[in-house]
Coordinates of C-alpha atoms in Angstrom, one line a residue:
G3 CA 23.7 -10.2 -1.5
I4 CA 23.6 -7.4 1.1
V5 CA 19.9 -7.7 1.6
L6 CA 20.1 -11.5 2.0
E7 CA 22.9 -11.1 4.6
L8 CA 20.8 -8.5 6.5
L9 CA 17.8 -10.9 6.4
K10 CA 19.9 -13.7 7.6
E11 CA 21.2 -11.7 10.6
A12 CA 17.7 -10.6 11.5
M13 CA 16.3 -14.1 11.2
V14 CA 19.1 -15.7 13.2
A15 CA 18.8 -13.0 15.9
N16 CA 15.1 -13.7 16.3
L17 CA 14.8 -17.5 16.0
G18 CA 13.7 -18.1 19.5
D19 CA 10.3 -19.6 19.7
T20 CA 9.2 -18.3 16.3
K21 CA 7.3 -20.5 13.8
G22 CA 8.4 -18.4 10.8
F23 CA 9.0 -15.0 9.4
L24 CA 7.0 -12.5 7.4
I25 CA 9.3 -10.6 5.0
D26 CA 7.6 -7.6 3.6
G27 CA 8.6 -6.3 0.1
F28 CA 11.1 -9.0 -0.7
P29 CA 11.8 -10.5 -3.1
R30 CA 10.9 -8.0 -5.7
E31 CA 12.0 -9.9 -8.7
L32 CA 12.7 -13.5 -9.8
K33 CA 16.5 -13.3 -9.4
E34 CA 16.1 -12.3 -5.7
A35 CA 13.6 -15.2 -5.2
E36 CA 16.1 -17.7 -6.6
E37 CA 18.9 -16.3 -4.5
F38 CA 16.8 -16.4 -1.4
E39 CA 15.9 -20.0 -2.0
S40 CA 19.4 -21.1 -2.6
K41 CA 20.5 -19.6 0.7
F42 CA 17.5 -20.3 2.9
G43 CA 15.4 -22.9 1.1
E44 CA 11.9 -22.5 -0.3
P45 CA 9.4 -20.4 1.6
K46 CA 6.4 -22.2 2.8
L47 CA 4.0 -19.5 1.6
V48 CA 4.2 -16.3 -0.4
F49 CA 1.6 -13.6 -0.3
C50 CA 1.0 -11.2 -3.2
L51 CA -1.3 -8.2 -2.7
D52 CA -3.4 -8.2 -5.8
C53 CA -5.0 -4.9 -6.8
S54 CA -5.7 -2.9 -9.9
T55 CA -3.4 -0.3 -11.5
E56 CA -6.1 2.3 -10.6
T57 CA -6.0 1.3 -7.0
M58 CA -2.2 1.5 -6.9
S59 CA -2.2 4.9 -8.5
S60 CA -4.8 6.4 -6.2
R61 CA -3.0 5.1 -3.1
L62 CA 0.4 6.4 -4.3
L63 CA -1.1 9.8 -5.0
R64 CA -2.6 9.9 -1.5
S65 CA 0.5 8.7 0.3
Q66 CA 2.6 11.3 2.0
S67 CA 5.6 9.0 1.9
S68 CA 5.6 8.6 -1.9
Q69 CA 7.3 11.9 -2.7
H70 CA 9.3 10.4 -5.4
F71 CA 6.1 9.9 -7.3
D72 CA 5.3 13.5 -8.1
S73 CA 3.1 13.0 -11.1
D74 CA 0.6 10.7 -12.8
E75 CA 3.2 9.8 -15.4
T76 CA 5.8 9.0 -12.8
I77 CA 3.3 6.7 -11.0
K78 CA 2.4 5.1 -14.3
E79 CA 6.0 4.3 -15.1
G80 CA 6.6 3.0 -11.5
I81 CA 3.7 0.7 -11.7
E82 CA 4.7 -0.6 -15.2
S83 CA 8.2 -1.2 -13.8
Y84 CA 6.8 -3.1 -10.8
H85 CA 4.5 -5.3 -13.1
Q86 CA 7.5 -6.1 -15.4
A87 CA 9.7 -7.2 -12.5
A88 CA 6.9 -9.0 -10.5
K89 CA 5.2 -10.9 -13.3
P90 CA 7.9 -13.6 -13.7
M91 CA 8.3 -14.0 -9.9
I92 CA 4.5 -14.3 -9.4
A93 CA 4.3 -17.0 -12.1
Y94 CA 7.3 -18.8 -10.5
Y95 CA 5.6 -19.0 -7.2
E96 CA 2.2 -19.9 -8.8
R97 CA 3.9 -23.0 -10.4
K98 CA 5.2 -24.0 -7.0
T99 CA 1.7 -23.7 -5.5
Q100 CA 2.9 -21.6 -2.6
L101 CA 1.5 -18.2 -3.8
R102 CA -1.6 -16.8 -2.2
K103 CA -3.1 -13.7 -3.8
V104 CA -4.8 -11.3 -1.4
N105 CA -7.3 -8.9 -3.0

């Protein structure tokens, strides 16, 4: 609820001449997607960055900002957790034909 209120405030404050908004990293799971749609309506388009587990791992290992990923095992667990949460949401948007995967 808090994230949705923050999004609403930011979107309303920036309506002006905009044709839309790009929201990075949200929703992260199906429940958030459904809450977003009930409050704002369906998004016209959803992008999903589609890369292999190996690519994710190597990028997290190189990243200075990923200090909470301090080992290969922690990274593996984080990626598995991401896939578990994201898979139903990705399938949801694929059914609505508004998902675009970007390699």
